[in-house]
């Protein structure tokens, strides 16, 4: 059986018009002799009635008194409704199909309700259904525990449902259909010369996704990578293969994407940089500060520990809480609010001299102060002011010639 997994996101199944485009892709796959597993997200975005955030709104959002387990029961309905509506429209087009829940699809998860992890997939049932039907429509974002309790697997989780099913069923491809045609070298709303990436490695996409690129969930990419199942990120409304995510042989050096140091640029905004200087008892300070942040449930990033003190970033929204905690420790932090973290990602930069130099040169030439920086063998990060973000990304995009294939 040649199997294709096609995942349609919330905007792709929002209304009948959008679903018609989605159904066209299902028809194409059937015509190419595929058995198709469709994975759907909940329909639309808030305030569409059956979108995940709308369902959450029914019980008071973050203020809800529900148990996580009960909340999962509610949120899973969004995808369940979507799967049935989609299956109905496939049938109306004469395509034999059936809608099933994540549980019926055999998706077994941990019992960390609201953010469960997929442990394994029992594929027998879905395989049997695929023998009979052309299409099985699976509700994304959900599974069940060993005790048959309904779980959801974290926001944006339908991507992960799709790649996990792709791996379990040994699909030829997992197609992630969305409202953009693939993954771009940078956010096209910010960078006019941003270009679609034709082919990219799992690791580069994972890094970009973890650093703020929103097109695909990084966990979904990690799962596909483990079994080497290719993913395509495609537009529902276009007939284009989008971006292919696959493993690329880095050692050959043949592939054109390795001619460039940098594959893409991602960013995260609304960060606050915290700096605490202390020369007398630096080690005590190190321990004290990070223990206090951890106890307050504040996630820290861009951490720089030195004998002079500590520097790190948090999201703006945690600033008040962080200040309270630090004041209790009688520390005097210096804050820079509204920062943005830019990440330049590319497997090709590993071991190559000159990448950092180009970044520093570009930003300095454009009078953009670098507040902090860090690097790994595949990513270089710089922290700047939010207000310089657009300029910085555009200039870096140009400097690394990302507009060119
Ligand atoms: N509907 C869920 C969410 O909004 C899952 C998904 O769309 O991937 O997070
Ligand atoms: Mg999504």
mmCIF file of C-alpha atoms and ligand atoms in Angstrom:
data_model
loop_
_atom_site.group_PDB
_atom_site.id
_atom_site.type_symbol
_atom_site.label_atom_id
_atom_site.label_comp_id
_atom_site.label_asym_id
_atom_site.label_seq_id
_atom_site.Cartn_x
_atom_site.Cartn_y
_atom_site.Cartn_z
ATOM 1 C CA UNK A 1 0.000 0.000 0.000
ATOM 2 C CA UNK A 2 1.441 3.393 -0.958
ATOM 3 C CA UNK A 3 0.377 5.780 1.752
ATOM 4 C CA UNK A 4 0.366 9.552 1.860
ATOM 5 C CA UNK A 5 -0.414 11.550 4.992
ATOM 6 C CA UNK A 6 -1.975 14.932 4.307
ATOM 7 C CA UNK A 7 -2.368 17.311 7.236
ATOM 8 C CA UNK A 8 -4.636 20.318 6.882
ATOM 9 C CA UNK A 9 -4.268 23.123 9.422
ATOM 10 C CA UNK A 10 -7.016 25.230 10.955
ATOM 11 C CA UNK A 11 -7.110 27.851 8.194
ATOM 12 C CA UNK A 12 -7.178 25.119 5.518
ATOM 13 C CA UNK A 13 -10.381 23.593 6.915
ATOM 14 C CA UNK A 14 -11.991 26.813 8.180
ATOM 15 C CA UNK A 15 -14.913 26.904 5.725
ATOM 16 C CA UNK A 16 -16.361 25.054 2.762
ATOM 17 C CA UNK A 17 -14.419 27.130 0.271
ATOM 18 C CA UNK A 18 -11.084 26.334 1.945
ATOM 19 C CA UNK A 19 -11.984 22.671 2.311
ATOM 20 C CA UNK A 20 -12.671 22.470 -1.430
ATOM 21 C CA UNK A 21 -9.008 23.315 -2.045
ATOM 22 C CA UNK A 22 -7.979 20.693 0.497
ATOM 23 C CA UNK A 23 -10.198 18.075 -1.136
ATOM 24 C CA UNK A 24 -8.574 18.808 -4.481
ATOM 25 C CA UNK A 25 -5.237 17.657 -2.983
ATOM 26 C CA UNK A 26 -6.861 14.506 -1.641
ATOM 27 C CA UNK A 27 -8.252 13.774 -5.118
ATOM 28 C CA UNK A 28 -4.838 14.293 -6.698
ATOM 29 C CA UNK A 29 -3.297 11.831 -4.242
ATOM 30 C CA UNK A 30 -5.962 9.209 -4.979
ATOM 31 C CA UNK A 31 -5.374 9.705 -8.671
ATOM 32 C CA UNK A 32 -1.713 8.955 -8.049
ATOM 33 C CA UNK A 33 -2.801 5.637 -6.514
ATOM 34 C CA UNK A 34 -2.210 6.609 -2.925
ATOM 35 C CA UNK A 35 -4.175 5.529 0.079
ATOM 36 C CA UNK A 36 -4.625 8.758 2.001
ATOM 37 C CA UNK A 37 -4.582 9.450 5.710
ATOM 38 C CA UNK A 38 -5.893 12.966 6.264
ATOM 39 C CA UNK A 39 -5.081 14.629 9.596
ATOM 40 C CA UNK A 40 -7.113 17.722 10.431
ATOM 41 C CA UNK A 41 -6.784 20.556 12.921
ATOM 42 C CA UNK A 42 -9.808 22.220 14.503
ATOM 43 C CA UNK A 43 -11.693 24.465 12.073
ATOM 44 C CA UNK A 44 -10.391 28.040 11.848
ATOM 45 C CA UNK A 45 -9.054 30.367 14.493
ATOM 46 C CA UNK A 46 -10.662 32.226 17.383
ATOM 47 C CA UNK A 47 -13.486 33.448 17.208
ATOM 48 C CA UNK A 48 -14.572 30.736 14.739
ATOM 49 C CA UNK A 49 -16.956 28.620 16.836
ATOM 50 C CA UNK A 50 -15.097 25.289 16.799
ATOM 51 C CA UNK A 51 -11.503 26.588 16.873
ATOM 52 C CA UNK A 52 -9.346 25.450 19.806
ATOM 53 C CA UNK A 53 -9.195 28.885 21.450
ATOM 54 C CA UNK A 54 -12.949 29.334 21.066
ATOM 55 C CA UNK A 55 -13.584 26.037 22.857
ATOM 56 C CA UNK A 56 -11.160 27.104 25.566
ATOM 57 C CA UNK A 57 -13.139 30.364 25.824
ATOM 58 C CA UNK A 58 -16.236 28.372 26.815
ATOM 59 C CA UNK A 59 -14.606 27.512 30.128
ATOM 60 C CA UNK A 60 -12.771 30.736 30.904
ATOM 61 C CA UNK A 61 -9.466 30.204 29.097
ATOM 62 C CA UNK A 62 -6.466 30.252 31.435
ATOM 63 C CA UNK A 63 -8.693 30.921 34.456
ATOM 64 C CA UNK A 64 -10.594 27.692 34.031
ATOM 65 C CA UNK A 65 -11.163 25.543 37.090
ATOM 66 C CA UNK A 66 -11.237 22.377 35.005
ATOM 67 C CA UNK A 67 -8.787 19.574 35.520
ATOM 68 C CA UNK A 68 -6.303 19.287 32.642
ATOM 69 C CA UNK A 69 -7.896 15.950 31.873
ATOM 70 C CA UNK A 70 -11.326 17.573 31.493
ATOM 71 C CA UNK A 71 -9.914 20.369 29.391
ATOM 72 C CA UNK A 72 -8.452 17.780 27.018
ATOM 73 C CA UNK A 73 -11.876 16.230 26.671
ATOM 74 C CA UNK A 74 -13.226 19.596 25.566
ATOM 75 C CA UNK A 75 -10.376 20.605 23.252
ATOM 76 C CA UNK A 76 -10.289 17.251 21.503
ATOM 77 C CA UNK A 77 -13.820 18.004 20.253
ATOM 78 C CA UNK A 78 -12.471 20.690 17.894
ATOM 79 C CA UNK A 79 -10.488 18.187 15.863
ATOM 80 C CA UNK A 80 -13.187 15.525 16.139
ATOM 81 C CA UNK A 81 -15.792 17.893 14.670
ATOM 82 C CA UNK A 82 -13.360 18.880 11.940
ATOM 83 C CA UNK A 83 -12.667 15.247 10.960
ATOM 84 C CA UNK A 84 -16.366 14.448 10.609
ATOM 85 C CA UNK A 85 -17.119 17.568 8.573
ATOM 86 C CA UNK A 86 -14.183 16.842 6.274
ATOM 87 C CA UNK A 87 -15.168 13.206 5.812
ATOM 88 C CA UNK A 88 -18.719 14.257 4.992
ATOM 89 C CA UNK A 89 -17.519 16.553 2.237
ATOM 90 C CA UNK A 90 -15.243 13.836 0.826
ATOM 91 C CA UNK A 91 -18.227 11.493 0.654
ATOM 92 C CA UNK A 92 -20.249 14.197 -1.105
ATOM 93 C CA UNK A 93 -17.515 14.196 -3.740
ATOM 94 C CA UNK A 94 -17.899 10.433 -4.156
ATOM 95 C CA UNK A 95 -14.734 9.541 -2.227
ATOM 96 C CA UNK A 96 -15.037 6.638 0.212
ATOM 97 C CA UNK A 97 -13.850 7.856 3.583
ATOM 98 C CA UNK A 98 -14.282 7.531 7.314
ATOM 99 C CA UNK A 99 -13.567 9.907 10.201
ATOM 100 C CA UNK A 100 -11.883 8.534 13.328
ATOM 101 C CA UNK A 101 -10.545 9.980 16.579
ATOM 102 C CA UNK A 102 -6.879 9.882 17.554
ATOM 103 C CA UNK A 103 -7.739 7.128 20.024
ATOM 104 C CA UNK A 104 -9.326 5.004 17.300
ATOM 105 C CA UNK A 105 -6.258 5.619 15.163
ATOM 106 C CA UNK A 106 -4.301 3.855 17.929
ATOM 107 C CA UNK A 107 -2.357 6.910 19.097
ATOM 108 C CA UNK A 108 -1.199 6.032 22.617
ATOM 109 C CA UNK A 109 0.212 8.879 24.678
ATOM 110 C CA UNK A 110 1.584 9.599 28.130
ATOM 111 C CA UNK A 111 -0.880 10.925 30.703
ATOM 112 C CA UNK A 112 0.541 14.457 30.787
ATOM 113 C CA UNK A 113 -2.835 15.950 29.958
ATOM 114 C CA UNK A 114 -2.758 19.091 27.729
ATOM 115 C CA UNK A 115 0.797 18.255 26.654
ATOM 116 C CA UNK A 116 0.905 14.488 26.345
ATOM 117 C CA UNK A 117 3.606 12.833 24.262
ATOM 118 C CA UNK A 118 2.915 10.123 21.731
ATOM 119 C CA UNK A 119 4.412 6.844 22.995
ATOM 120 C CA UNK A 120 3.445 4.598 20.105
ATOM 121 C CA UNK A 121 0.790 4.029 17.480
ATOM 122 C CA UNK A 122 -1.120 0.767 17.116
ATOM 123 C CA UNK A 123 -1.663 0.820 13.392
ATOM 124 C CA UNK A 124 -3.718 -2.332 12.829
ATOM 125 C CA UNK A 125 -7.101 -0.598 12.882
ATOM 126 C CA UNK A 126 -6.157 2.245 10.580
ATOM 127 C CA UNK A 127 -4.433 -0.184 8.242
ATOM 128 C CA UNK A 128 -7.573 -2.282 8.059
ATOM 129 C CA UNK A 129 -9.654 0.821 7.330
ATOM 130 C CA UNK A 130 -7.241 1.819 4.572
ATOM 131 C CA UNK A 131 -7.817 -1.548 2.879
ATOM 132 C CA UNK A 132 -11.519 -0.702 2.637
ATOM 133 C CA UNK A 133 -11.572 3.051 2.157
ATOM 134 C CA UNK A 134 -9.710 5.456 -0.031
ATOM 135 C CA UNK A 135 -9.310 7.973 2.782
ATOM 136 C CA UNK A 136 -9.186 7.823 6.582
ATOM 137 C CA UNK A 137 -9.657 11.210 8.219
ATOM 138 C CA UNK A 138 -7.972 11.324 11.631
ATOM 139 C CA UNK A 139 -8.650 14.004 14.230
ATOM 140 C CA UNK A 140 -5.249 15.601 14.936
ATOM 141 C CA UNK A 141 -3.845 16.861 18.254
ATOM 142 C CA UNK A 142 -5.273 13.988 20.306
ATOM 143 C CA UNK A 143 -4.685 10.474 21.504
ATOM 144 C CA UNK A 144 -5.468 8.308 24.497
ATOM 145 C CA UNK A 145 -3.605 7.027 27.525
ATOM 146 C CA UNK A 146 -3.050 3.344 28.270
ATOM 147 C CA UNK A 147 -6.187 3.732 30.442
ATOM 148 C CA UNK A 148 -8.226 5.003 27.475
ATOM 149 C CA UNK A 149 -8.429 8.584 28.739
ATOM 150 C CA UNK A 150 -8.538 11.246 26.018
ATOM 151 C CA UNK A 151 -5.403 13.409 25.804
ATOM 152 C CA UNK A 152 -4.209 16.332 23.706
ATOM 153 C CA UNK A 153 -0.569 16.656 22.757
ATOM 154 C CA UNK A 154 0.172 20.371 23.071
ATOM 155 C CA UNK A 155 -0.690 23.410 20.955
ATOM 156 C CA UNK A 156 0.152 22.999 17.306
ATOM 157 C CA UNK A 157 0.105 19.247 17.923
ATOM 158 C CA UNK A 158 -1.684 18.188 14.727
ATOM 159 C CA UNK A 159 1.616 18.448 12.845
ATOM 160 C CA UNK A 160 3.001 15.889 15.276
ATOM 161 C CA UNK A 161 -0.046 13.620 14.871
ATOM 162 C CA UNK A 162 0.596 13.701 11.126
ATOM 163 C CA UNK A 163 4.304 12.882 11.172
ATOM 164 C CA UNK A 164 3.861 10.236 13.878
ATOM 165 C CA UNK A 165 1.203 8.543 11.726
ATOM 166 C CA UNK A 166 3.479 8.932 8.696
ATOM 167 C CA UNK A 167 6.265 7.130 10.528
ATOM 168 C CA UNK A 168 4.016 4.384 11.908
ATOM 169 C CA UNK A 169 2.446 3.741 8.496
ATOM 170 C CA UNK A 170 5.714 4.138 6.568
ATOM 171 C CA UNK A 171 4.161 6.819 4.376
ATOM 172 C CA UNK A 172 5.946 8.000 1.242
ATOM 173 C CA UNK A 173 5.460 11.608 2.357
ATOM 174 C CA UNK A 174 3.817 13.638 5.062
ATOM 175 C CA UNK A 175 2.351 16.760 3.486
ATOM 176 C CA UNK A 176 1.696 19.639 5.854
ATOM 177 C CA UNK A 177 -0.797 21.920 4.125
ATOM 178 C CA UNK A 178 -1.026 25.448 5.425
ATOM 179 C CA UNK A 179 -1.741 28.997 4.280
ATOM 180 C CA UNK A 180 1.781 29.678 3.003
ATOM 181 C CA UNK A 181 3.598 27.913 0.211
ATOM 182 C CA UNK A 182 6.466 26.377 2.141
ATOM 183 C CA UNK A 183 9.148 27.629 4.464
ATOM 184 C CA UNK A 184 10.786 30.925 3.680
ATOM 185 C CA UNK A 185 14.332 32.126 4.290
ATOM 186 C CA UNK A 186 12.822 34.748 6.630
ATOM 187 C CA UNK A 187 9.402 36.041 7.654
ATOM 188 C CA UNK A 188 8.019 37.508 4.390
ATOM 189 C CA UNK A 189 6.045 40.129 6.322
ATOM 190 C CA UNK A 190 9.369 41.528 7.527
ATOM 191 C CA UNK A 191 11.746 40.809 4.668
ATOM 192 C CA UNK A 192 10.730 41.734 1.156
ATOM 193 C CA UNK A 193 13.395 39.578 -0.494
ATOM 194 C CA UNK A 194 12.466 36.461 1.534
ATOM 195 C CA UNK A 195 12.414 33.430 -0.704
ATOM 196 C CA UNK A 196 10.868 29.980 -0.498
ATOM 197 C CA UNK A 197 13.347 27.263 0.518
ATOM 198 C CA UNK A 198 13.028 24.366 -1.958
ATOM 199 C CA UNK A 199 14.827 21.710 0.043
ATOM 200 C CA UNK A 200 16.122 21.722 3.571
ATOM 201 C CA UNK A 201 17.425 19.344 6.217
ATOM 202 C CA UNK A 202 15.422 18.192 9.239
ATOM 203 C CA UNK A 203 17.937 19.767 11.601
ATOM 204 C CA UNK A 204 17.903 23.203 9.999
ATOM 205 C CA UNK A 205 14.106 23.293 10.046
ATOM 206 C CA UNK A 206 14.006 22.092 13.622
ATOM 207 C CA UNK A 207 16.378 24.851 14.644
ATOM 208 C CA UNK A 208 14.418 27.483 12.731
ATOM 209 C CA UNK A 209 11.144 26.251 14.222
ATOM 210 C CA UNK A 210 12.495 26.252 17.784
ATOM 211 C CA UNK A 211 13.817 29.781 17.192
ATOM 212 C CA UNK A 212 10.495 31.273 16.199
ATOM 213 C CA UNK A 213 9.700 30.247 12.602
ATOM 214 C CA UNK A 214 6.075 29.205 12.914
ATOM 215 C CA UNK A 215 5.336 27.112 9.840
ATOM 216 C CA UNK A 216 5.802 23.652 11.352
ATOM 217 C CA UNK A 217 6.042 22.302 14.889
ATOM 218 C CA UNK A 218 9.637 21.263 15.685
ATOM 219 C CA UNK A 219 8.520 18.106 17.502
ATOM 220 C CA UNK A 220 6.809 16.955 14.297
ATOM 221 C CA UNK A 221 10.075 17.366 12.402
ATOM 222 C CA UNK A 222 12.052 15.424 15.031
ATOM 223 C CA UNK A 223 9.683 12.485 14.774
ATOM 224 C CA UNK A 224 9.871 12.363 10.967
ATOM 225 C CA UNK A 225 13.651 12.655 11.141
ATOM 226 C CA UNK A 226 13.983 9.555 13.330
ATOM 227 C CA UNK A 227 12.441 7.416 10.587
ATOM 228 C CA UNK A 228 13.612 9.486 7.643
ATOM 229 C CA UNK A 229 10.104 10.179 6.310
ATOM 230 C CA UNK A 230 10.156 13.217 4.022
ATOM 231 C CA UNK A 231 7.876 16.136 4.856
ATOM 232 C CA UNK A 232 6.560 18.686 2.396
ATOM 233 C CA UNK A 233 5.209 21.999 3.651
ATOM 234 C CA UNK A 234 2.719 23.147 1.048
ATOM 235 C CA UNK A 235 -0.007 25.693 0.420
ATOM 236 C CA UNK A 236 -3.574 24.362 0.378
ATOM 237 C CA UNK A 237 -4.546 26.879 -2.282
ATOM 238 C CA UNK A 238 -1.701 26.173 -4.688
ATOM 239 C CA UNK A 239 -0.524 23.315 -6.804
ATOM 240 C CA UNK A 240 3.112 23.388 -5.791
ATOM 241 C CA UNK A 241 5.381 20.980 -3.962
ATOM 242 C CA UNK A 242 6.305 23.658 -1.407
ATOM 243 C CA UNK A 243 9.374 23.004 0.747
ATOM 244 C CA UNK A 244 10.803 19.501 1.007
ATOM 245 C CA UNK A 245 12.266 18.598 4.407
ATOM 246 C CA UNK A 246 14.520 15.605 4.239
ATOM 247 C CA UNK A 247 17.880 14.288 5.337
ATOM 248 C CA UNK A 248 20.602 15.710 3.208
ATOM 249 C CA UNK A 249 23.980 14.173 2.918
ATOM 250 C CA UNK A 250 26.214 16.822 4.398
ATOM 251 C CA UNK A 251 29.426 14.955 3.677
ATOM 252 C CA UNK A 252 28.995 15.046 -0.104
ATOM 253 C CA UNK A 253 28.913 18.832 -0.121
ATOM 254 C CA UNK A 254 27.118 18.512 -3.453
ATOM 255 C CA UNK A 255 23.820 19.891 -2.449
ATOM 256 C CA UNK A 256 23.295 23.515 -3.308
ATOM 257 C CA UNK A 257 21.898 24.410 0.094
ATOM 258 C CA UNK A 258 25.324 23.754 1.602
ATOM 259 C CA UNK A 259 26.907 26.387 -0.565
ATOM 260 C CA UNK A 260 25.387 28.875 1.843
ATOM 261 C CA UNK A 261 26.351 29.202 5.479
ATOM 262 C CA UNK A 262 22.914 30.295 6.466
ATOM 263 C CA UNK A 263 19.669 28.569 5.467
ATOM 264 C CA UNK A 264 17.269 30.944 7.124
ATOM 265 C CA UNK A 265 16.706 33.613 9.739
ATOM 266 C CA UNK A 266 14.156 33.368 12.552
ATOM 267 C CA UNK A 267 13.309 35.705 15.389
ATOM 268 C CA UNK A 268 11.549 35.976 18.710
ATOM 269 C CA UNK A 269 10.377 39.341 20.059
ATOM 270 C CA UNK A 270 9.235 40.801 23.368
ATOM 271 C CA UNK A 271 12.179 39.749 25.453
ATOM 272 C CA UNK A 272 13.714 41.529 28.422
ATOM 273 C CA UNK A 273 17.420 41.302 29.081
ATOM 274 C CA UNK A 274 18.396 41.124 32.747
ATOM 275 C CA UNK A 275 21.908 41.868 33.873
ATOM 276 C CA UNK A 276 23.165 41.502 37.428
ATOM 277 C CA UNK A 277 26.725 42.443 38.284
ATOM 278 C CA UNK A 278 28.490 41.143 41.346
ATOM 279 C CA UNK A 279 32.174 40.661 41.771
ATOM 280 C CA UNK A 280 32.518 39.625 45.395
ATOM 281 C CA UNK A 281 30.596 36.365 45.505
ATOM 282 C CA UNK A 282 29.890 35.534 41.873
ATOM 283 C CA UNK A 283 29.270 31.822 42.384
ATOM 284 C CA UNK A 284 26.761 32.396 45.113
ATOM 285 C CA UNK A 285 24.977 34.855 42.840
ATOM 286 C CA UNK A 286 24.890 32.373 39.954
ATOM 287 C CA UNK A 287 23.216 29.712 42.066
ATOM 288 C CA UNK A 288 20.839 32.132 43.777
ATOM 289 C CA UNK A 289 19.515 33.841 40.665
ATOM 290 C CA UNK A 290 18.785 30.760 38.596
ATOM 291 C CA UNK A 291 17.286 28.850 41.496
ATOM 292 C CA UNK A 292 14.947 31.776 42.159
ATOM 293 C CA UNK A 293 13.916 31.992 38.485
ATOM 294 C CA UNK A 294 13.256 28.259 38.381
ATOM 295 C CA UNK A 295 11.183 28.358 41.557
ATOM 296 C CA UNK A 296 9.114 31.226 40.161
ATOM 297 C CA UNK A 297 8.481 29.203 36.994
ATOM 298 C CA UNK A 298 10.246 31.737 34.771
ATOM 299 C CA UNK A 299 11.972 30.246 31.765
ATOM 300 C CA UNK A 300 15.367 31.853 31.104
ATOM 301 C CA UNK A 301 17.243 32.031 27.835
ATOM 302 C CA UNK A 302 20.398 33.504 26.318
ATOM 303 C CA UNK A 303 22.202 32.772 29.568
ATOM 304 C CA UNK A 304 25.640 34.167 30.067
ATOM 305 C CA UNK A 305 27.410 33.370 33.323
ATOM 306 C CA UNK A 306 30.755 34.937 34.107
ATOM 307 C CA UNK A 307 32.857 35.986 37.120
ATOM 308 C CA UNK A 308 31.358 39.470 36.648
ATOM 309 C CA UNK A 309 27.784 38.312 37.149
ATOM 310 C CA UNK A 310 24.939 37.010 35.004
ATOM 311 C CA UNK A 311 23.060 38.125 31.918
ATOM 312 C CA UNK A 312 19.957 36.384 30.614
ATOM 313 C CA UNK A 313 16.650 37.029 28.896
ATOM 314 C CA UNK A 314 13.042 36.324 29.828
ATOM 315 C CA UNK A 315 9.786 37.113 28.038
ATOM 316 C CA UNK A 316 8.566 40.677 28.750
ATOM 317 C CA UNK A 317 5.434 39.266 30.377
ATOM 318 C CA UNK A 318 7.495 37.784 33.232
ATOM 319 C CA UNK A 319 9.330 41.031 33.967
ATOM 320 C CA UNK A 320 7.252 42.082 36.935
ATOM 321 C CA UNK A 321 7.492 38.694 38.595
ATOM 322 C CA UNK A 322 11.241 38.477 37.933
ATOM 323 C CA UNK A 323 11.829 41.904 39.469
ATOM 324 C CA UNK A 324 9.852 40.932 42.545
ATOM 325 C CA UNK A 325 11.899 37.776 42.988
ATOM 326 C CA UNK A 326 15.226 39.573 42.478
ATOM 327 C CA UNK A 327 14.281 42.365 44.868
ATOM 328 C CA UNK A 328 13.547 39.778 47.521
ATOM 329 C CA UNK A 329 17.128 38.591 47.047
ATOM 330 C CA UNK A 330 18.246 42.234 47.419
ATOM 331 C CA UNK A 331 19.776 42.271 43.965
ATOM 332 C CA UNK A 332 19.927 45.278 41.668
ATOM 333 C CA UNK A 333 19.322 44.123 38.117
ATOM 334 C CA UNK A 334 19.711 46.313 35.039
ATOM 335 C CA UNK A 335 16.934 45.739 32.524
ATOM 336 C CA UNK A 336 16.686 46.298 28.803
ATOM 337 C CA UNK A 337 13.083 45.836 27.754
ATOM 338 C CA UNK A 338 11.650 45.033 24.333
ATOM 339 C CA UNK A 339 14.496 43.080 22.858
ATOM 340 C CA UNK A 340 14.425 40.650 19.957
ATOM 341 C CA UNK A 341 16.515 37.557 19.461
ATOM 342 C CA UNK A 342 17.567 36.853 15.896
ATOM 343 C CA UNK A 343 18.745 33.364 14.971
ATOM 344 C CA UNK A 344 20.768 32.609 11.874
ATOM 345 C CA UNK A 345 20.532 28.884 11.204
ATOM 346 C CA UNK A 346 22.525 26.766 8.810
ATOM 347 C CA UNK A 347 24.392 23.480 8.915
ATOM 348 C CA UNK A 348 26.867 24.957 6.437
ATOM 349 C CA UNK A 349 28.274 27.416 8.977
ATOM 350 C CA UNK A 350 29.809 24.669 11.069
ATOM 351 C CA UNK A 351 33.554 25.253 11.303
ATOM 352 C CA UNK A 352 33.568 27.985 8.670
ATOM 353 C CA UNK A 353 35.319 31.192 9.642
ATOM 354 C CA UNK A 354 33.742 34.542 8.900
ATOM 355 C CA UNK A 355 30.081 34.057 9.740
ATOM 356 C CA UNK A 356 30.136 35.936 13.039
ATOM 357 C CA UNK A 357 32.338 38.582 11.500
ATOM 358 C CA UNK A 358 29.793 39.174 8.733
ATOM 359 C CA UNK A 359 26.950 39.468 11.233
ATOM 360 C CA UNK A 360 28.815 41.922 13.460
ATOM 361 C CA UNK A 361 29.984 43.938 10.465
ATOM 362 C CA UNK A 362 26.476 44.124 8.984
ATOM 363 C CA UNK A 363 24.763 45.192 12.186
ATOM 364 C CA UNK A 364 27.455 47.659 13.181
ATOM 365 C CA UNK A 365 27.489 49.245 9.731
ATOM 366 C CA UNK A 366 23.769 49.837 10.133
ATOM 367 C CA UNK A 367 24.123 51.317 13.617
ATOM 368 C CA UNK A 368 22.327 48.427 15.244
ATOM 369 C CA UNK A 369 23.800 47.735 18.685
ATOM 370 C CA UNK A 370 24.308 44.062 19.583
ATOM 371 C CA UNK A 371 23.192 43.576 23.178
ATOM 372 C CA UNK A 372 24.336 39.994 23.460
ATOM 373 C CA UNK A 373 25.336 37.073 21.278
ATOM 374 C CA UNK A 374 25.829 33.323 21.450
ATOM 375 C CA UNK A 375 26.531 30.528 19.029
ATOM 376 C CA UNK A 376 26.461 26.792 18.457
ATOM 377 C CA UNK A 377 27.767 24.862 15.471
ATOM 378 C CA UNK A 378 24.522 25.429 13.532
ATOM 379 C CA UNK A 379 23.064 28.627 14.897
ATOM 380 C CA UNK A 380 24.248 32.111 15.768
ATOM 381 C CA UNK A 381 22.031 34.268 17.954
ATOM 382 C CA UNK A 382 22.119 38.010 18.460
ATOM 383 C CA UNK A 383 20.017 40.086 20.789
ATOM 384 C CA UNK A 384 19.022 43.557 19.629
ATOM 385 C CA UNK A 385 16.309 46.112 20.318
ATOM 386 C CA UNK A 386 12.844 45.267 18.924
ATOM 387 C CA UNK A 387 12.830 48.601 17.134
ATOM 388 C CA UNK A 388 15.835 47.544 15.022
ATOM 389 C CA UNK A 389 14.427 44.148 14.149
ATOM 390 C CA UNK A 390 13.093 44.763 10.668
ATOM 391 C CA UNK A 391 16.174 46.612 9.554
ATOM 392 C CA UNK A 392 18.484 43.999 11.068
ATOM 393 C CA UNK A 393 16.810 41.008 9.431
ATOM 394 C CA UNK A 394 16.641 42.702 6.047
ATOM 395 C CA UNK A 395 20.313 43.653 6.166
ATOM 396 C CA UNK A 396 21.404 40.190 7.346
ATOM 397 C CA UNK A 397 19.251 38.577 4.656
ATOM 398 C CA UNK A 398 21.058 40.673 2.070
ATOM 399 C CA UNK A 399 24.505 40.149 3.569
ATOM 400 C CA UNK A 400 24.144 36.363 3.393
ATOM 401 C CA UNK A 401 22.538 36.608 -0.065
ATOM 402 C CA UNK A 402 19.539 34.605 1.029
ATOM 403 C CA UNK A 403 17.462 36.007 -1.818
ATOM 404 C CA UNK A 404 19.563 33.920 -4.200
ATOM 405 C CA UNK A 405 18.998 30.211 -4.687
HETATM 406 N N1 LIG B 1 -5.977 22.899 17.162
HETATM 407 C C1 LIG B 1 -4.775 22.746 17.933
HETATM 408 C C2 LIG B 1 -4.173 24.103 18.226
HETATM 409 O O1 LIG B 1 -4.728 25.125 17.848
HETATM 410 C C3 LIG B 1 -3.783 21.848 17.296
HETATM 411 C C4 LIG B 1 -3.314 22.259 15.927
HETATM 412 O O2 LIG B 1 -3.946 23.042 15.252
HETATM 413 O O3 LIG B 1 -2.273 21.774 15.511
HETATM 414 O O4 LIG B 1 -3.148 24.190 18.841
HETATM 415 MG MG1 LIG B 2 -0.381 24.517 13.279
#
